[in-house]
Amino acid sequence: MSEDATMGAMTQATTTRRPRLWLWVIIVLVVVGLAIGGVLIAGQLAANAAEQRHRETLAEVMAYWQANPAPKPLAPITDPEPGQALWRMQIPQLWGEGSYAVVAGTDADHLKGALGWYLGGAQPGQVGNFAVAGHCLVDGGAFAGLIDLPTGSEIVVETRDARFTYELLSPASELTVTDSDSWVLEPVPGQPDRIATHALLTLTTCEDTVPTADRLVAFGVLTATEMK
């Protein structure tokens, strides 16, 4: 084969390979774009669902109060059903004038667009430990920003007959535990043999942007009770 013929063959082979290379680049870019778009769409759909659930649980709280007036002032709710919307919480420094429903239970479904009360703990205003969990990112991220909530912040919990104001004593930025560290839920956290004499508040949320066992914990104490 002559030199000219050899060069012609090489040029043709190179020309043939180049379109194939660009074709693969285009295919990869399209696949990546579709994947990113799918993630964004899925995230937006999840956020919309959480916001819808947020509004629904707040409405459920009001409906429950109207249908179940307290038999006497500050009477606790007996035998709440898991997932039942019971109270609502306001943290002005996180949500402005907004609020979130507090439902009975802390399973994943309970925390979609709401906060979850650890069953068996004290109820709002009661002596003991009123402990509440919330997501920091997914399903509405009710406790997004909890890590930045400073000492002295007010947390208001409204029930069917009263408003209870708690003051943050220990911020979430100062304590990380694992999801198996149940001592934070004790009537007097970390002191299992001590009898509770104050109405305490515990707030828990995830620490990381990916699922891990780490939890941020903040503690508060009741400072005021306002009857409706």
Tab-separated table of C-alpha atoms in Angstrom:
chain	number	residue	atom	x	y	z
A	1	MET	CA	0.000	0.000	0.000
A	2	SER	CA	1.355	3.408	-0.924
A	3	GLU	CA	1.973	6.125	1.630
A	4	ASP	CA	-0.913	8.173	0.267
A	5	ALA	CA	-3.242	5.204	0.515
A	6	THR	CA	-2.116	4.496	4.086
A	7	MET	CA	-2.697	8.102	5.146
A	8	GLY	CA	-6.117	8.051	3.505
A	9	ALA	CA	-7.101	4.921	5.402
A	10	MET	CA	-5.936	6.394	8.719
A	11	THR	CA	-7.845	9.614	8.056
A	12	GLN	CA	-10.990	7.649	7.266
A	13	ALA	CA	-10.632	5.547	10.438
A	14	THR	CA	-10.116	8.666	12.557
A	15	THR	CA	-13.130	10.321	10.958
A	16	THR	CA	-15.168	7.207	11.661
A	17	ARG	CA	-14.125	7.047	15.325
A	18	ARG	CA	-14.718	10.745	16.095
A	19	PRO	CA	-18.494	10.688	15.551
A	20	ARG	CA	-18.710	7.595	17.728
A	21	LEU	CA	-16.763	9.303	20.521
A	22	TRP	CA	-18.960	12.385	20.393
A	23	LEU	CA	-22.032	10.159	20.308
A	24	TRP	CA	-20.988	8.485	23.564
A	25	VAL	CA	-20.262	11.864	25.148
A	26	ILE	CA	-23.730	13.074	24.181
A	27	ILE	CA	-25.341	9.881	25.519
A	28	VAL	CA	-23.508	10.197	28.848
A	29	LEU	CA	-24.502	13.861	29.171
A	30	VAL	CA	-28.131	13.041	28.434
A	31	VAL	CA	-28.172	10.209	30.985
A	32	VAL	CA	-26.553	12.423	33.647
A	33	GLY	CA	-28.986	15.212	32.880
A	34	LEU	CA	-31.961	12.879	33.153
A	35	ALA	CA	-30.640	11.488	36.440
A	36	ILE	CA	-30.152	14.961	37.919
A	37	GLY	CA	-33.560	16.033	36.678
A	38	GLY	CA	-35.121	12.932	38.195
A	39	VAL	CA	-33.519	13.624	41.554
A	40	LEU	CA	-34.688	17.249	41.492
A	41	ILE	CA	-38.210	16.260	40.525
A	42	ALA	CA	-38.330	13.558	43.190
A	43	GLY	CA	-37.054	16.032	45.776
A	44	GLN	CA	-39.666	18.599	44.800
A	45	LEU	CA	-42.448	16.022	44.920
A	46	ALA	CA	-41.307	14.913	48.384
A	47	ALA	CA	-41.181	18.531	49.560
A	48	ASN	CA	-44.683	19.149	48.196
A	49	ALA	CA	-45.993	16.031	49.914
A	50	ALA	CA	-44.387	17.080	53.210
A	51	GLU	CA	-45.879	20.564	52.951
A	52	GLN	CA	-49.307	19.091	52.238
A	53	ARG	CA	-48.951	16.784	55.241
A	54	HIS	CA	-47.799	19.781	57.322
A	55	ARG	CA	-51.041	21.613	56.574
A	56	GLU	CA	-53.148	18.497	57.125
A	57	THR	CA	-51.691	17.693	60.544
A	58	LEU	CA	-52.200	21.260	61.744
A	59	ALA	CA	-55.831	21.005	60.669
A	60	GLU	CA	-56.091	17.652	62.456
A	61	VAL	CA	-54.863	19.264	65.679
A	62	MET	CA	-57.610	21.869	65.569
A	63	ALA	CA	-60.236	19.255	64.727
A	64	TYR	CA	-59.100	17.071	67.623
A	65	TRP	CA	-59.291	19.957	70.098
A	66	GLN	CA	-62.791	20.861	68.973
A	67	ALA	CA	-64.020	17.258	69.147
A	68	ASN	CA	-62.292	16.412	72.435
A	69	PRO	CA	-62.525	19.233	74.984
A	70	ALA	CA	-60.453	18.653	78.107
A	71	PRO	CA	-62.522	17.048	80.915
A	72	LYS	CA	-60.714	19.381	83.307
A	73	PRO	CA	-57.972	22.015	82.941
A	74	LEU	CA	-54.587	20.595	81.952
A	75	ALA	CA	-55.884	17.028	81.888
A	76	PRO	CA	-53.459	14.775	79.989
A	77	ILE	CA	-54.525	12.973	76.835
A	78	THR	CA	-55.083	9.315	77.631
A	79	ASP	CA	-54.141	6.495	75.251
A	80	PRO	CA	-53.347	8.572	72.137
A	81	GLU	CA	-53.245	6.651	68.883
A	82	PRO	CA	-49.855	6.480	67.109
A	83	GLY	CA	-49.811	9.171	64.449
A	84	GLN	CA	-52.613	11.156	66.091
A	85	ALA	CA	-52.105	14.923	65.863
A	86	LEU	CA	-52.299	16.270	69.420
A	87	TRP	CA	-50.593	19.646	69.854
A	88	ARG	CA	-48.704	22.284	67.961
A	89	MET	CA	-45.291	23.815	68.509
A	90	GLN	CA	-44.001	27.299	67.699
A	91	ILE	CA	-40.324	28.279	67.587
A	92	PRO	CA	-40.312	31.897	66.402
A	93	GLN	CA	-36.568	31.957	65.710
A	94	LEU	CA	-36.949	29.012	63.317
A	95	TRP	CA	-40.397	29.384	61.773
A	96	GLY	CA	-41.420	32.990	62.385
A	97	GLU	CA	-45.177	32.960	62.931
A	98	GLY	CA	-45.517	29.405	61.634
A	99	SER	CA	-46.020	26.238	63.645
A	100	TYR	CA	-45.807	22.463	63.340
A	101	ALA	CA	-48.153	19.792	64.607
A	102	VAL	CA	-46.859	17.363	67.216
A	103	VAL	CA	-48.153	13.854	66.638
A	104	ALA	CA	-47.974	10.770	68.842
A	105	GLY	CA	-44.988	8.620	67.868
A	106	THR	CA	-41.665	9.070	66.140
A	107	ASP	CA	-41.786	6.544	63.302
A	108	ALA	CA	-40.749	7.756	59.848
A	109	ASP	CA	-44.366	8.189	58.720
A	110	HIS	CA	-45.169	10.255	61.823
A	111	LEU	CA	-42.427	12.780	61.033
A	112	LYS	CA	-43.580	13.606	57.512
A	113	GLY	CA	-44.418	17.287	57.723
A	114	ALA	CA	-44.768	17.113	61.495
A	115	LEU	CA	-42.958	16.610	64.797
A	116	GLY	CA	-43.181	13.406	66.806
A	117	TRP	CA	-43.716	13.005	70.548
A	118	TYR	CA	-41.834	10.135	72.166
A	119	LEU	CA	-44.669	7.972	73.472
A	120	GLY	CA	-44.652	7.359	77.213
A	121	GLY	CA	-42.885	10.600	78.090
A	122	ALA	CA	-44.376	13.608	79.827
A	123	GLN	CA	-46.992	15.613	77.948
A	124	PRO	CA	-46.745	19.393	77.471
A	125	GLY	CA	-46.551	21.262	80.774
A	126	GLN	CA	-46.251	18.121	82.872
A	127	VAL	CA	-43.451	17.485	85.342
A	128	GLY	CA	-40.982	15.186	83.616
A	129	ASN	CA	-39.501	15.192	80.123
A	130	PHE	CA	-41.624	16.224	77.146
A	131	ALA	CA	-39.454	14.851	74.319
A	132	VAL	CA	-40.016	15.619	70.630
A	133	ALA	CA	-38.264	14.496	67.447
A	134	GLY	CA	-38.137	16.113	64.020
A	135	HIS	CA	-36.320	15.794	60.722
A	136	CYS	CA	-33.615	18.310	59.852
A	137	LEU	CA	-33.671	17.821	56.058
A	138	VAL	CA	-36.140	15.321	54.607
A	139	ASP	CA	-39.933	15.332	54.801
A	140	GLY	CA	-40.257	19.030	55.447
A	141	GLY	CA	-37.206	19.448	57.676
A	142	ALA	CA	-39.142	20.872	60.626
A	143	PHE	CA	-35.960	21.027	62.716
A	144	ALA	CA	-33.722	22.413	59.988
A	145	GLY	CA	-31.697	25.099	61.757
A	146	LEU	CA	-32.168	23.583	65.215
A	147	ILE	CA	-28.392	23.316	65.527
A	148	ASP	CA	-28.181	27.123	65.349
A	149	LEU	CA	-30.933	27.823	67.890
A	150	PRO	CA	-29.195	29.605	70.791
A	151	THR	CA	-29.601	29.243	74.537
A	152	GLY	CA	-32.520	31.309	75.793
A	153	SER	CA	-34.692	30.727	72.715
A	154	GLU	CA	-38.417	30.290	73.366
A	155	ILE	CA	-40.334	27.179	72.349
A	156	VAL	CA	-44.104	27.403	72.727
A	157	VAL	CA	-46.284	24.309	72.846
A	158	GLU	CA	-50.027	24.828	72.518
A	159	THR	CA	-52.552	22.280	73.749
A	160	ARG	CA	-56.355	22.335	73.711
A	161	ASP	CA	-56.485	24.413	76.908
A	162	ALA	CA	-53.094	26.100	77.454
A	163	ARG	CA	-49.908	27.534	76.000
A	164	PHE	CA	-46.642	26.388	77.563
A	165	THR	CA	-43.458	28.372	77.041
A	166	TYR	CA	-40.120	26.607	77.400
A	167	GLU	CA	-36.689	28.215	77.405
A	168	LEU	CA	-33.742	26.514	75.754
A	169	LEU	CA	-31.067	25.705	78.349
A	170	SER	CA	-28.687	23.581	76.289
A	171	PRO	CA	-28.446	24.087	72.508
A	172	ALA	CA	-28.325	21.240	70.015
A	173	SER	CA	-24.865	22.350	68.892
A	174	GLU	CA	-23.409	21.163	72.210
A	175	LEU	CA	-24.645	17.578	72.363
A	176	THR	CA	-24.509	14.687	69.886
A	177	VAL	CA	-25.680	11.201	70.825
A	178	THR	CA	-26.610	8.048	68.906
A	179	ASP	CA	-30.142	6.916	68.250
A	180	SER	CA	-29.732	4.267	70.964
A	181	ASP	CA	-28.841	6.745	73.733
A	182	SER	CA	-32.222	6.677	75.449
A	183	TRP	CA	-30.948	8.492	78.532
A	184	VAL	CA	-31.865	11.805	76.895
A	185	LEU	CA	-35.526	10.739	77.109
A	186	GLU	CA	-35.515	9.937	80.826
A	187	PRO	CA	-37.680	12.081	83.166
A	188	VAL	CA	-34.412	13.656	84.356
A	189	PRO	CA	-31.985	13.095	81.461
A	190	GLY	CA	-28.894	11.207	82.546
A	191	GLN	CA	-30.142	10.710	86.105
A	192	PRO	CA	-32.371	7.621	86.052
A	193	ASP	CA	-32.676	7.372	89.848
A	194	ARG	CA	-33.779	10.966	90.330
A	195	ILE	CA	-37.451	11.917	90.619
A	196	ALA	CA	-38.435	14.711	88.262
A	197	THR	CA	-39.470	17.978	89.874
A	198	HIS	CA	-39.493	20.242	86.785
A	199	ALA	CA	-41.247	20.246	83.432
A	200	LEU	CA	-38.461	19.686	80.925
A	201	LEU	CA	-38.278	19.702	77.131
A	202	THR	CA	-36.012	17.606	74.890
A	203	LEU	CA	-35.693	18.181	71.142
A	204	THR	CA	-33.893	15.648	68.941
A	205	THR	CA	-32.981	15.667	65.252
A	206	CYS	CA	-30.524	14.103	62.831
A	207	GLU	CA	-27.028	15.566	62.694
A	208	ASP	CA	-25.815	14.644	59.214
A	209	THR	CA	-26.995	15.277	55.664
A	210	VAL	CA	-26.905	11.521	55.002
A	211	PRO	CA	-28.627	8.898	57.187
A	212	THR	CA	-26.528	8.063	60.254
A	213	ALA	CA	-27.195	7.112	63.872
A	214	ASP	CA	-26.030	10.506	65.161
A	215	ARG	CA	-28.611	12.777	66.777
A	216	LEU	CA	-28.448	16.377	67.954
A	217	VAL	CA	-30.140	17.039	71.289
A	218	ALA	CA	-31.342	20.277	72.891
A	219	PHE	CA	-32.790	20.660	76.384
A	220	GLY	CA	-35.214	23.235	77.758
A	221	VAL	CA	-37.317	23.965	80.826
A	222	LEU	CA	-40.864	25.262	81.297
A	223	THR	CA	-40.926	28.953	82.214
A	224	ALA	CA	-44.558	29.991	81.746
A	225	THR	CA	-48.073	28.559	81.494
A	226	GLU	CA	-50.935	30.536	79.966
A	227	MET	CA	-54.434	29.148	80.173
A	228	LYS	CA	-56.710	29.771	77.195
